[in-house]
Coordinates of C-alpha atoms and ligand atoms in Angstrom, one line a residue:
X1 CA 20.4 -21.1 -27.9
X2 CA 16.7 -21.5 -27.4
X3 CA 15.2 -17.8 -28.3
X4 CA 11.7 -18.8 -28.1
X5 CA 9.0 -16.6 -26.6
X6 CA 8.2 -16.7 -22.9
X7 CA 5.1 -18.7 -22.6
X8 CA 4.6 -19.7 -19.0
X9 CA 5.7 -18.4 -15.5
X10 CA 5.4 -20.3 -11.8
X11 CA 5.4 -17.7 -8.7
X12 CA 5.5 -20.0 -5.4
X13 CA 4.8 -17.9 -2.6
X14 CA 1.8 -15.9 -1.8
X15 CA 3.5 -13.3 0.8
X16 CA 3.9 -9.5 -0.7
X17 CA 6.9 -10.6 -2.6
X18 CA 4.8 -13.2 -4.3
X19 CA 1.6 -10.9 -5.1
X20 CA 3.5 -7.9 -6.5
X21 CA 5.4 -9.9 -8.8
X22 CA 2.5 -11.7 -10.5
X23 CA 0.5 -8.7 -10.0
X24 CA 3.6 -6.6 -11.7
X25 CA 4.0 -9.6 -14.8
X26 CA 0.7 -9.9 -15.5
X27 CA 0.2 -6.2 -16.1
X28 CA 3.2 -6.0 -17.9
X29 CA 2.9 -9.0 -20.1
X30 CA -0.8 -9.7 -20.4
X31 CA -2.6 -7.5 -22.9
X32 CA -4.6 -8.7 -26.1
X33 CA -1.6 -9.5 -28.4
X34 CA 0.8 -11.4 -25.8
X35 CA -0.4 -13.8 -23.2
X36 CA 1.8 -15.7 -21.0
X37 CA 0.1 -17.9 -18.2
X38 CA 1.5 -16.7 -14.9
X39 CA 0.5 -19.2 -11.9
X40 CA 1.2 -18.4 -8.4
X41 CA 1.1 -21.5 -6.1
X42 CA 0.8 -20.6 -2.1
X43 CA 0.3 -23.0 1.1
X44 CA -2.4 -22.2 3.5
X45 CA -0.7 -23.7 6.0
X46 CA 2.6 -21.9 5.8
X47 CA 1.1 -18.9 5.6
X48 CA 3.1 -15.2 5.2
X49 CA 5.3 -13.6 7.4
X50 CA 2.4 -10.9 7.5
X51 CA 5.2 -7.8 8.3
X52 CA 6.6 -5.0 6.6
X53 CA 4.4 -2.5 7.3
X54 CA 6.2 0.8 6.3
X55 CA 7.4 2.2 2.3
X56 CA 9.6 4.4 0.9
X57 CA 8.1 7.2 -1.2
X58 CA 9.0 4.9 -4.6
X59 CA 6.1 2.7 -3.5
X60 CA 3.6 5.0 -4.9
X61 CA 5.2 4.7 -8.4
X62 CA 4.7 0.7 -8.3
X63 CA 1.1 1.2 -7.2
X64 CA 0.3 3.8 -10.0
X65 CA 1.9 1.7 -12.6
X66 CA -0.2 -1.1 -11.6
X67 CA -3.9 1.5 -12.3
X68 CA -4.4 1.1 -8.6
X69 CA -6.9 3.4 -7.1
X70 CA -4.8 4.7 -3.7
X71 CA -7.8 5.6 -1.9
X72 CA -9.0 2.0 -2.3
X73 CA -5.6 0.7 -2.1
X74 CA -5.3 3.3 1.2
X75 CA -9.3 1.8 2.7
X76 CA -8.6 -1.9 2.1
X77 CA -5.1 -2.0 4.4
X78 CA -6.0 0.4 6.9
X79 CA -3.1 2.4 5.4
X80 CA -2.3 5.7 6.9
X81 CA 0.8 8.3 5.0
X82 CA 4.7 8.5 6.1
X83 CA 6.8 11.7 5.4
X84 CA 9.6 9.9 7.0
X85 CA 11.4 8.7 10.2
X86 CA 11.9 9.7 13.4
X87 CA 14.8 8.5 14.6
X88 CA 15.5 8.7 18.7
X89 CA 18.0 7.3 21.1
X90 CA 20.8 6.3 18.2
X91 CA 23.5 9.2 20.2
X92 CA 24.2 10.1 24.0
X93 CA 21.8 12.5 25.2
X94 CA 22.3 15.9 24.9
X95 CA 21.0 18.2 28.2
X96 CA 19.5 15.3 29.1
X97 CA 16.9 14.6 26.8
X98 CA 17.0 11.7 24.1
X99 CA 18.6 12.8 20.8
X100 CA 16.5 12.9 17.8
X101 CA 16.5 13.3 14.3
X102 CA 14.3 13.5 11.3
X103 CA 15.0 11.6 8.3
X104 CA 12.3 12.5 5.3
X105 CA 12.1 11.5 1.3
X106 CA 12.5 14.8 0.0
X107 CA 14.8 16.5 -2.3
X108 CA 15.4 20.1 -1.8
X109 CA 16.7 21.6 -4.7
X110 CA 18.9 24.2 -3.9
X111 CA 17.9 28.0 -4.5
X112 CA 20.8 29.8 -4.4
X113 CA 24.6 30.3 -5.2
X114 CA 25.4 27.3 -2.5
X115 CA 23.6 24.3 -1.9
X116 CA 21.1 24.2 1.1
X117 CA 23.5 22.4 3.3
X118 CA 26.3 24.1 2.8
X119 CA 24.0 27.4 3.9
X120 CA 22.9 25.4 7.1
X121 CA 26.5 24.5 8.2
X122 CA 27.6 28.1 7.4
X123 CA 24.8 29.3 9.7
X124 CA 25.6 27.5 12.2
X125 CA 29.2 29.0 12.5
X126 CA 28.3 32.3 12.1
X127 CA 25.5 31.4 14.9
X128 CA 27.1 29.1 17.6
X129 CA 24.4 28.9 20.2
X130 CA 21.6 29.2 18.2
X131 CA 22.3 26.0 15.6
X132 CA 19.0 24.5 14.4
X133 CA 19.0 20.9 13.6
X134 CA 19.4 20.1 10.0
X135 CA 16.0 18.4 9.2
X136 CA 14.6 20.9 10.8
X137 CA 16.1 23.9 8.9
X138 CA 16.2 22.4 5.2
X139 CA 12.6 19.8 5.0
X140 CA 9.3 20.3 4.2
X141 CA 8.6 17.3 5.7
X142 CA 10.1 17.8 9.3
X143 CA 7.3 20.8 9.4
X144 CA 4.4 18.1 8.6
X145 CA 5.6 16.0 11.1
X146 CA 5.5 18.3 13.9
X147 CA 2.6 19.3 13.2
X148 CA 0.8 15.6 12.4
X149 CA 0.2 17.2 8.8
X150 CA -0.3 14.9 5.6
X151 CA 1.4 15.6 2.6
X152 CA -1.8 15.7 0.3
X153 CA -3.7 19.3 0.2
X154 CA -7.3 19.6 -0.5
X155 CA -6.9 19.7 -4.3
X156 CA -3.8 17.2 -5.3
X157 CA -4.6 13.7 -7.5
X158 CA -4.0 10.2 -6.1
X159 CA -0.5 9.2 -5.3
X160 CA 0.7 13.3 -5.7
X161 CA 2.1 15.0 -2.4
X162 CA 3.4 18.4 -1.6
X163 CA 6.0 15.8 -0.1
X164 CA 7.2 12.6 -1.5
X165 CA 5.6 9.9 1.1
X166 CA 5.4 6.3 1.6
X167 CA 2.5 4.4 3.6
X168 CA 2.0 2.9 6.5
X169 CA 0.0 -0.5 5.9
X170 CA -1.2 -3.8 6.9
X171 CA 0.8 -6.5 5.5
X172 CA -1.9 -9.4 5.7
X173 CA -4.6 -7.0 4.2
X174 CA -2.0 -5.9 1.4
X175 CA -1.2 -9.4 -0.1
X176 CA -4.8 -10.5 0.0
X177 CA -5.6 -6.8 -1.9
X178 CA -3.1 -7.9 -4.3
X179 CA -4.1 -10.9 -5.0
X180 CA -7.7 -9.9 -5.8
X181 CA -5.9 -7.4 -8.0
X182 CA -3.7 -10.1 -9.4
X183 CA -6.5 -12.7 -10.2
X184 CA -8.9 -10.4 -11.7
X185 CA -6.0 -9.3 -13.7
X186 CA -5.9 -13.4 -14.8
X187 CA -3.1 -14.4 -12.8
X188 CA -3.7 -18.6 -12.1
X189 CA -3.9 -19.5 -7.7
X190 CA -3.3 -23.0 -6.8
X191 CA -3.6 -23.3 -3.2
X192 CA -0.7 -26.3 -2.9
X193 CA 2.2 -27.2 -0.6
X194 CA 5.3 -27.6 -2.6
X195 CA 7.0 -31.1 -1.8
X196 CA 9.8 -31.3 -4.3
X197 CA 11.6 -29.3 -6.5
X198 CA 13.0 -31.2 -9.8
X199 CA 16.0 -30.1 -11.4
X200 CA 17.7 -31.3 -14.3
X201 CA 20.4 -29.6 -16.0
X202 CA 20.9 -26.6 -14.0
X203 CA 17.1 -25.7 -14.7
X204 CA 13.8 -26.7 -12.7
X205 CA 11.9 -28.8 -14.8
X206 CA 8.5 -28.9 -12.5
X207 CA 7.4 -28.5 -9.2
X208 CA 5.8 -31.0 -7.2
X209 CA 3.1 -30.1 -4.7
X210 CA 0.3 -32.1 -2.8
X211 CA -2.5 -31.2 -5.6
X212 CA -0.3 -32.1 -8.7
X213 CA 3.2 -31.3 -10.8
X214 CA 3.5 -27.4 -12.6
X215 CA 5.7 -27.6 -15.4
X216 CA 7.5 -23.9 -16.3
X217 CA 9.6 -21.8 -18.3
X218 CA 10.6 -19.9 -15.6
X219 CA 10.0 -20.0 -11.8
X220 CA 10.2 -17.4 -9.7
X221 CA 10.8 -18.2 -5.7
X222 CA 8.7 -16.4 -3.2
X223 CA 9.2 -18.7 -0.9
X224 CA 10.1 -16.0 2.1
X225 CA 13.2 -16.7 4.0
X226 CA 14.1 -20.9 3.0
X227 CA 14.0 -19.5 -0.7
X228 CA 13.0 -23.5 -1.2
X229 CA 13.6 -23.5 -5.1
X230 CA 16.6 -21.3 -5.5
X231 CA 18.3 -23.7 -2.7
X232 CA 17.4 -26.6 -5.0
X233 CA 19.8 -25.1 -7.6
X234 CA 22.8 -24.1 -5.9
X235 CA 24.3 -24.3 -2.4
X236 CA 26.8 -21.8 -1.1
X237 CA 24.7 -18.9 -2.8
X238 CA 24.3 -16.6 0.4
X239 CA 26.5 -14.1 1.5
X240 CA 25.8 -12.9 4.9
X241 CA 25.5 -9.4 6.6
X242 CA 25.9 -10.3 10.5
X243 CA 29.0 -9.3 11.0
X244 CA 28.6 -5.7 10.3
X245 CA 24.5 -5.9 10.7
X246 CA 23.9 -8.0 14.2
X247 CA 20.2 -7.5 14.5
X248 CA 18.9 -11.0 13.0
X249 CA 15.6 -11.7 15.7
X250 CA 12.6 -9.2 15.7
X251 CA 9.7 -9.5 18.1
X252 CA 6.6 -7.8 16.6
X253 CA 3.8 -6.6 19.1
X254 CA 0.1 -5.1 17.8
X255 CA -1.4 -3.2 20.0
X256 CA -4.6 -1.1 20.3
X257 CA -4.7 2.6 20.6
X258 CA -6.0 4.8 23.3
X259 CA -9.1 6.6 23.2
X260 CA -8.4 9.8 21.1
X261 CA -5.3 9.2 20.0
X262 CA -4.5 10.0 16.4
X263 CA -2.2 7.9 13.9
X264 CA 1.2 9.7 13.1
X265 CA 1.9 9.9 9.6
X266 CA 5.9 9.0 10.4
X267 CA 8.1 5.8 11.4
X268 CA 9.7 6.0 14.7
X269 CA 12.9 4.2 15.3
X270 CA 13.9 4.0 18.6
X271 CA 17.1 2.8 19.8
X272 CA 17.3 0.2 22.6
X273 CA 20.0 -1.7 24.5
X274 CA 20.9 -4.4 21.7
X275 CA 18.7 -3.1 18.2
X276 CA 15.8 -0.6 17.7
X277 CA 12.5 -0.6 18.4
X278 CA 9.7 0.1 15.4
X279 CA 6.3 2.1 15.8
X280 CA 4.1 2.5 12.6
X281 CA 0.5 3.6 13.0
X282 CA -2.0 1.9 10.8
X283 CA -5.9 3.5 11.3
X284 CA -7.2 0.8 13.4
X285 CA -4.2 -0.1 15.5
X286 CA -0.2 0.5 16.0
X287 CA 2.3 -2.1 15.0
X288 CA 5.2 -2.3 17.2
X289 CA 8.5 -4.0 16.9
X290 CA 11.9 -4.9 18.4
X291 CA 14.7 -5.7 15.6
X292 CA 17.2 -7.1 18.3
X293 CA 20.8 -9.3 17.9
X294 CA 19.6 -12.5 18.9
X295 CA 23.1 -13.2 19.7
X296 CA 23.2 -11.1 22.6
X297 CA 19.5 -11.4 24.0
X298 CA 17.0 -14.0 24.3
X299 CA 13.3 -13.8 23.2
X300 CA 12.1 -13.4 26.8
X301 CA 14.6 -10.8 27.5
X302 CA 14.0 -8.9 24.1
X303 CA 9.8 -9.0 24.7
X304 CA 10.6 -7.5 28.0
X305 CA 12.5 -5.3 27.4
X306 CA 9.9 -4.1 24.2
X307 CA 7.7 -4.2 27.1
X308 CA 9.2 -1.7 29.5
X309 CA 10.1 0.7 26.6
X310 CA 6.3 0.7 25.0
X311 CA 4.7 1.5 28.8
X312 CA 1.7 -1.0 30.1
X313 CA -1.3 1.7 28.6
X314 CA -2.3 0.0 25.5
X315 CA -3.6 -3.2 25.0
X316 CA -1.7 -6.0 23.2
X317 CA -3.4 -7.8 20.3
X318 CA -0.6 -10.6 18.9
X319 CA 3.1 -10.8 20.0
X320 CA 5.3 -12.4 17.3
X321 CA 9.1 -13.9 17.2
X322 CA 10.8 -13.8 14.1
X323 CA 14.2 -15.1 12.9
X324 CA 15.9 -13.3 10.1
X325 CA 18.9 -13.7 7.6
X326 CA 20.6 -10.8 7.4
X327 CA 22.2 -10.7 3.6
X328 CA 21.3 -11.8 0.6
X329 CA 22.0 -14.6 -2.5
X330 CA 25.6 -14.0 -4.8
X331 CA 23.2 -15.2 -7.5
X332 CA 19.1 -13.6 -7.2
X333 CA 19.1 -15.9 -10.5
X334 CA 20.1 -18.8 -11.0
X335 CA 19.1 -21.5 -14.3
X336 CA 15.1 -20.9 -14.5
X337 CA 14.7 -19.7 -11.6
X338 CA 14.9 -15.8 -10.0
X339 CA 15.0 -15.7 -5.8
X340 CA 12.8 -12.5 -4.8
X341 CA 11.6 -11.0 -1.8
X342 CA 13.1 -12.6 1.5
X343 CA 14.5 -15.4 -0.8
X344 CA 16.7 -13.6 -2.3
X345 CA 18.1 -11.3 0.8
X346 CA 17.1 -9.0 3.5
X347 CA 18.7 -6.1 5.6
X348 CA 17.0 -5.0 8.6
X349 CA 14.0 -2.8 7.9
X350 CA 15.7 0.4 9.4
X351 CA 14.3 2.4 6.5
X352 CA 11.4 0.0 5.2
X353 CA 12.9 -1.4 2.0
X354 CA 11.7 -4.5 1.8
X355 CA 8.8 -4.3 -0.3
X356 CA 11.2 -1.4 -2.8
X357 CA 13.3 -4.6 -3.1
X358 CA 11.0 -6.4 -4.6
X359 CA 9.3 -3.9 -6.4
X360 CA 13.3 -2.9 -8.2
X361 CA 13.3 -6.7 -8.8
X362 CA 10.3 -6.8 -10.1
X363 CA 11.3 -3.8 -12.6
X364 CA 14.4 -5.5 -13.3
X365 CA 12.4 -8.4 -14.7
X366 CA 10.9 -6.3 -17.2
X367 CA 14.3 -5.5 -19.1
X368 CA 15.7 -8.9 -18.4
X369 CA 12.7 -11.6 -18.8
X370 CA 12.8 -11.2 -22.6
X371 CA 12.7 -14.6 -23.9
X372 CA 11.4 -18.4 -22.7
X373 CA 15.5 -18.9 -22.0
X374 CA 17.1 -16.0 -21.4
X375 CA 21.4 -16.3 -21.9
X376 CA 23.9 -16.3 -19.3
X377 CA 24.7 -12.5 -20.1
X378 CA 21.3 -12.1 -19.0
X379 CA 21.5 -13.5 -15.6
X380 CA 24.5 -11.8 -15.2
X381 CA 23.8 -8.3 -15.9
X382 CA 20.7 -8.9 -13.6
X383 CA 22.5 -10.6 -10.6
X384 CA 25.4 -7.6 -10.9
X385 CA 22.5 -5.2 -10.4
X386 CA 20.5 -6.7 -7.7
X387 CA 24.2 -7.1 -5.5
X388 CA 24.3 -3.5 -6.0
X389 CA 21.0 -2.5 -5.0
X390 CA 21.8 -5.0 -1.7
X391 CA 25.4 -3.6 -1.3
X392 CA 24.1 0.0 -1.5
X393 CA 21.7 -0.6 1.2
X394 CA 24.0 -2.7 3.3
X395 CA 26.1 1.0 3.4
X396 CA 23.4 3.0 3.8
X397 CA 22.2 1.0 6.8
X398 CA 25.5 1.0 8.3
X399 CA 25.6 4.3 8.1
X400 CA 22.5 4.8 10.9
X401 CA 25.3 2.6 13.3
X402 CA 28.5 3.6 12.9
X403 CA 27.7 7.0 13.6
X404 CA 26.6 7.0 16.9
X405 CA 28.6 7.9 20.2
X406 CA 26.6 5.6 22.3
X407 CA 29.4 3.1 24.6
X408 CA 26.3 1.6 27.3
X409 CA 27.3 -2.0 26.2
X410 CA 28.8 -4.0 23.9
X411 CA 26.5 -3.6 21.1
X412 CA 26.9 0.2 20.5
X413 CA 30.5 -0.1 20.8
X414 CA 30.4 -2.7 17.8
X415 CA 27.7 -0.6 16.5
X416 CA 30.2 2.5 16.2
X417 CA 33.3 0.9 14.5
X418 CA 30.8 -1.2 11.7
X419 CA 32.1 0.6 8.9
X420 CA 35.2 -0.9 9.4
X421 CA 33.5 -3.7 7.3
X422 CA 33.0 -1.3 4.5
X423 CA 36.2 0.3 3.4
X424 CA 34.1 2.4 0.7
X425 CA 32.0 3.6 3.4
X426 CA 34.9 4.9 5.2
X427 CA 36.6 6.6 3.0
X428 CA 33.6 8.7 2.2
X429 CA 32.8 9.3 5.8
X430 CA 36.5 10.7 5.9
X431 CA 36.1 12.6 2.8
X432 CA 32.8 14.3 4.5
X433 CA 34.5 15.5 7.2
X434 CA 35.9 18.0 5.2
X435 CA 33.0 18.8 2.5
X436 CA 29.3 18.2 2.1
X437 CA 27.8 14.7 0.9
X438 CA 26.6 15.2 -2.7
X439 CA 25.4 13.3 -5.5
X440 CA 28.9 12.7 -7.5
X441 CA 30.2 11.0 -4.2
X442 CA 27.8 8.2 -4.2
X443 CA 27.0 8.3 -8.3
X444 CA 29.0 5.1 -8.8
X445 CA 27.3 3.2 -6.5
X446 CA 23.5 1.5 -7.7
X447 CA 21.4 4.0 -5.4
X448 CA 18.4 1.5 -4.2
X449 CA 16.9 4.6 -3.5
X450 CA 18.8 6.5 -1.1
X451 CA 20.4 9.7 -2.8
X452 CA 23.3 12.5 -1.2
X453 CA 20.1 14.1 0.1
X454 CA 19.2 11.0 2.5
X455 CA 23.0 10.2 3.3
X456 CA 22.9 14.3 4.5
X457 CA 20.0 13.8 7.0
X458 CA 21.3 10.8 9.0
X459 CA 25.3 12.1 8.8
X460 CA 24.0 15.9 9.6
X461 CA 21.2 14.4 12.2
X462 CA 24.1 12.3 14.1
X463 CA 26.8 15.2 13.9
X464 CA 28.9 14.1 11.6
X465 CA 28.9 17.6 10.0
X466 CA 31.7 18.7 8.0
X467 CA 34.0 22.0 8.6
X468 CA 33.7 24.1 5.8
X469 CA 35.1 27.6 4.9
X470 CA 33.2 28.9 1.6
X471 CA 33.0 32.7 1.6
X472 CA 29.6 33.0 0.8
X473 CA 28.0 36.1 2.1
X474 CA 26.0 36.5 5.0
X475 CA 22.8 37.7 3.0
X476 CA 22.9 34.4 0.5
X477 CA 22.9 32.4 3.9
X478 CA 20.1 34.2 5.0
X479 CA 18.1 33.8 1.6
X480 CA 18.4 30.7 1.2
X481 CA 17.6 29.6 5.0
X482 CA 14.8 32.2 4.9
X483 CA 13.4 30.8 1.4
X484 CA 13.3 27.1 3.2
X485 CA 11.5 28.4 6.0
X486 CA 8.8 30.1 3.6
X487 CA 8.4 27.2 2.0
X488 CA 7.6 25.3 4.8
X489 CA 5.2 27.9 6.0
X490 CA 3.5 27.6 2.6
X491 CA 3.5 23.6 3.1
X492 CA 1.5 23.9 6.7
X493 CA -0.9 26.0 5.7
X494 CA -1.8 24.0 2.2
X495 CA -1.7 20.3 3.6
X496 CA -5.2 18.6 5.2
X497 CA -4.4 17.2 8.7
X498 CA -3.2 13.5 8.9
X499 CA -6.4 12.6 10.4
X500 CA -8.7 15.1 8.3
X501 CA -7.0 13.1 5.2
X502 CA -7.6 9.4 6.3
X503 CA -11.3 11.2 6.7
X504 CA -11.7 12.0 3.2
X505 CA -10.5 8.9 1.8
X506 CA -12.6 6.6 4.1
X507 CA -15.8 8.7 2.8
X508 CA -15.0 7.9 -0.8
Ligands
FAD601 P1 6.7 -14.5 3.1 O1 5.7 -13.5 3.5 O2 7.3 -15.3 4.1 O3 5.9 -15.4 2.1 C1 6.4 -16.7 1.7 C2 5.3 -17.4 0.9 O4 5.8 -18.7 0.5 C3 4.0 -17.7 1.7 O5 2.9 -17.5 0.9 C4 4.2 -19.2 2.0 O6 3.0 -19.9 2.2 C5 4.9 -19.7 0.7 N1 5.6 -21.0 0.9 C6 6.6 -21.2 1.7 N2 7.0 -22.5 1.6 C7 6.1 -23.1 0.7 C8 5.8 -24.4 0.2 N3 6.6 -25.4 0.6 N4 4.8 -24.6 -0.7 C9 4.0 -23.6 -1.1 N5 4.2 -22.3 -0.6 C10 5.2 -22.1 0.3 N6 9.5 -4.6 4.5 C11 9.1 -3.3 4.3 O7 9.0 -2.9 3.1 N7 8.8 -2.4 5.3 C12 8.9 -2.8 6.6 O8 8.6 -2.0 7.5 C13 9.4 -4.1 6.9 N8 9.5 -4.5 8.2 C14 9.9 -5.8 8.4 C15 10.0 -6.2 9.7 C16 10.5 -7.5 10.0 C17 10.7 -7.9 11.4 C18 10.8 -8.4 9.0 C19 11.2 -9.8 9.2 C20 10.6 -8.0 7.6 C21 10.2 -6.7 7.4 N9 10.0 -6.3 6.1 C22 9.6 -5.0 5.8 C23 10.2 -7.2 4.9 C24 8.8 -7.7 4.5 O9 8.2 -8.3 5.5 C25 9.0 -8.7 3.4 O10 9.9 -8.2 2.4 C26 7.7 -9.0 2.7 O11 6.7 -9.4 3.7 C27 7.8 -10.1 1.7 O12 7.9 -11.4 2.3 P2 7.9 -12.6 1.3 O13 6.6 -12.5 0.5 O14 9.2 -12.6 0.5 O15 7.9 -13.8 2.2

């Protein structure tokens, strides 16, 4: 086996996926003592998919790592923070207004002789009529959010938040950021269209393109959805998540704000007739979006009904109709080649993972890039763990469906017996019927980044709350509910408004 050192890497693709990876291997692999030429090749006239506007908190680790500045990083995309997600409309209504709940990043660590959501649940017994909603009771977070808080004080260092958060950004402005990071940091462009993909022996030998043949160790496809070189190696390599996951169309609508109206620093999620409707506030302007099963309504009808839901107030900048592929590739890496970012798989952005994805794949790359032709074991190991981060997800999104009690139509009747496609998922949602979710239930899976303390805000926010008899005195209830609820105080009164903090930054 050929152990040689890596010399040279081809990106093709020039969409996030393809910007963070040469961004990520040129930091990682281009210092004094070990230079490897990293070229990414993009068409102009394909362009980017230019959304994914939303994080989770992890984000901010990739960013740091790469000696971003995050006010810069924040200015140049017209960013604005996220402490989470409000999600509304996903069960029947209760006294007739829309059910709600609050799903934030944080991990509250519990303070006393029970965890914090065993304390909440035993409240709420002891206290029938006056239950308050989980999110509510245990975050930090949920307190920002009401109040259109950030999660930075006055005094805290880039990328540190009395919360964890993710960001709101522009996806166009973020790729051409990276790339200016990428390029400075040496990284070769070739503006080119790709026209052929040679293969011989299982591996790509070069890749063909109106302005000339690249020649490569390894190629990486960023090719968005087609995933044009990783199909050039192997067919039957895509495993799909319809079945279970229906919502493969999105129709994404810009629109301006009104006069005086401030930027949230959450995600809403809105449930509709046939999918969810997305609202993330950027500083200029609001993206909007309907993630819809295309099986069940057509472009017109989904735009319309986006329409009627968003309200005729604000003015429309671009309307956009997507397809998707729900699901992702058996093999992310296959030969020479590694599938990232849409080409290797997507789940609908109910919690904004895209970008993680490829950031985890990115990181993966790290451990597993480690020679100019890496083994079979290699490919392996890293194709077991990227199914698992996908698989992961795949339950966790689930999860946000099968849970509801909604029966208007057809879709929310599917909606509510999904996990029947996941016996796993099941079994646990049996087993937390009768205890809380914690971390040993889920500790075999490959958490993408979704932990027991996530699972606990979408099962405990859709009342799928377990009956538990612990006898845990009525005073250690009290502390520890009471504790929360300082703490929360203590995060109000610390963090700078959201709008107070986008302020600060745009002075700097
Ligand atoms: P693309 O942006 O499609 O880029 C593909 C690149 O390949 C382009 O540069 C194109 O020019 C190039 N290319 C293609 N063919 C050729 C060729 N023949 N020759 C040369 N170059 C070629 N993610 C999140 O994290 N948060 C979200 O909130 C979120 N929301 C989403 C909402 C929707 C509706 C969708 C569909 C996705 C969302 N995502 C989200 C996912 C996110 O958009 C993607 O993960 C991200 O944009 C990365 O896309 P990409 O770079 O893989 O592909």
């Amino acid at each position: 086996m050929n152990n040689s050192p890596l010399k040279s890497i081809t990106i093709v693709g020039g969409g996030s996926t393809g910007w963070m990876t040469a961004l990520y291997l040129s930091k990682l692999y281009n210092h004094s003592s070990n230079i490897i030429d990293i070229r990414l090749i993009e068409s102009k006239e394909i362009g980017i998919i230019g959304v994914g506007e939303a994080t989770v908190h992890s984000l901010r680790f990739f960013f740091a790592a790469m000696g971003l500045d995050e006010n810069e990083l924040l200015r140049e995309t017209n960013a604005t923070l996220k402490t989470g997600i409000l999600f509304r409309n996903w069960m029947k209504p209760v006294d007739g207004k829309m059910h709600e709940y609050f799903h934030p990043f944080e991990q509250q660590k519990p303070s006393g002789k029970i965890d914090n959501a065993s304390a909440w649940i035993l409240n709420n017994q002891i206290n029938e009529s006056n239950s308050t909603p989980f999110a509510e009771a245990t975050s930090l977070s949920f307190s920002l959010m009401q109040n259109n808080l950030s999660p930075k004080t006055q005094y805290l260092n880039q990328y540190q938040g009395i919360v964890p958060y993710g960001y709101h950004l522009d996806a166009t402005l973020m790729a051409a950021f990276l790339k200016r990071k990428a390029t400075q940091a040496g990284v070769e462009h070739v503006e080119a269209n790709v026209t052929d993909v040679l293969v011989n022996d299982g591996n790509i030998t070069e890749v063909v393109t109106d302005q000339g043949s690249f020649k490569s160790d390894i190629f990486i496809d960023c090719t968005g959805f087609k995933g044009l070189l990783i199909q050039s190696l192997k067919n039957d390599n895509w495993q799909s998540f319809e079945t279970e996951l229906p919502c493969n169309k999105a129709v994404a609508m810009q629109r301006e704000y009104l006069p005086h109206q401030l930027p949230r620093a959450y995600t809403t999620a809105t449930a509709l007739s046939h999918g969810w409707a997305w609202e993330i506030d950027l500083t200029n302007r609001q993206g909007t979006g309907y993630v819809y099963d295309g099986n069940s309504l057509t472009r017109e009808q989904a735009e319309a009904e986006l329409k009627a839901y968003l309200g005729d107030e604000q003015e429309i900048i671009r309307t956009v109709h997507l397809d998707m592929k729900i699901g992702c590739r058996r093999e992310f890496w296959v030969g020479n080649c590694i599938a990232m970012g849409l080409a290797g798989g997507f789940i609908e952005p109910l919690e904004s993972t895209g970008l993680h994805l490829i950031n985890l794949g990115a990181r993966l790359l790290a451990t597993h890039l480690t020679s100019s032709n890496p083994s079979q074991a290699i490919r392996t190991s890293y194709n077991t763990a990227m199914n698992g981060l996908y698989t992961d997800l795949r339950q966790f999104i689930v999860l946000h469906y099968c849970l509801t009690d909604r029966d208007d139509n057809e879709f929310w009747q599917k909606a509510a017996q999904s996990s029947a496609f996941i016996p796993a998922l099941e079994q646990k949602m049996t087993l937390w019927k009768d205890k809380v979710c914690e971390y040993v239930d889920l500790a075999n899976g490959y958490s993408s980044v979704f932990t027991d303390e996530n699972y606990r805000y979408v099962l405990y926010g859709m009342q799928h709350i377990p009956e538990i008899h612990i006898p845990c005195p009525k005073t250690e209830i009290s502390r520890i509910l009471d504790n929360l609820k300082t703490q929360q105080f203590r995060a109000k009164e610390q963090s700078l408004s959201h709008q107070e903090f986008l302020a600060k930054i745009k002075k700097n």
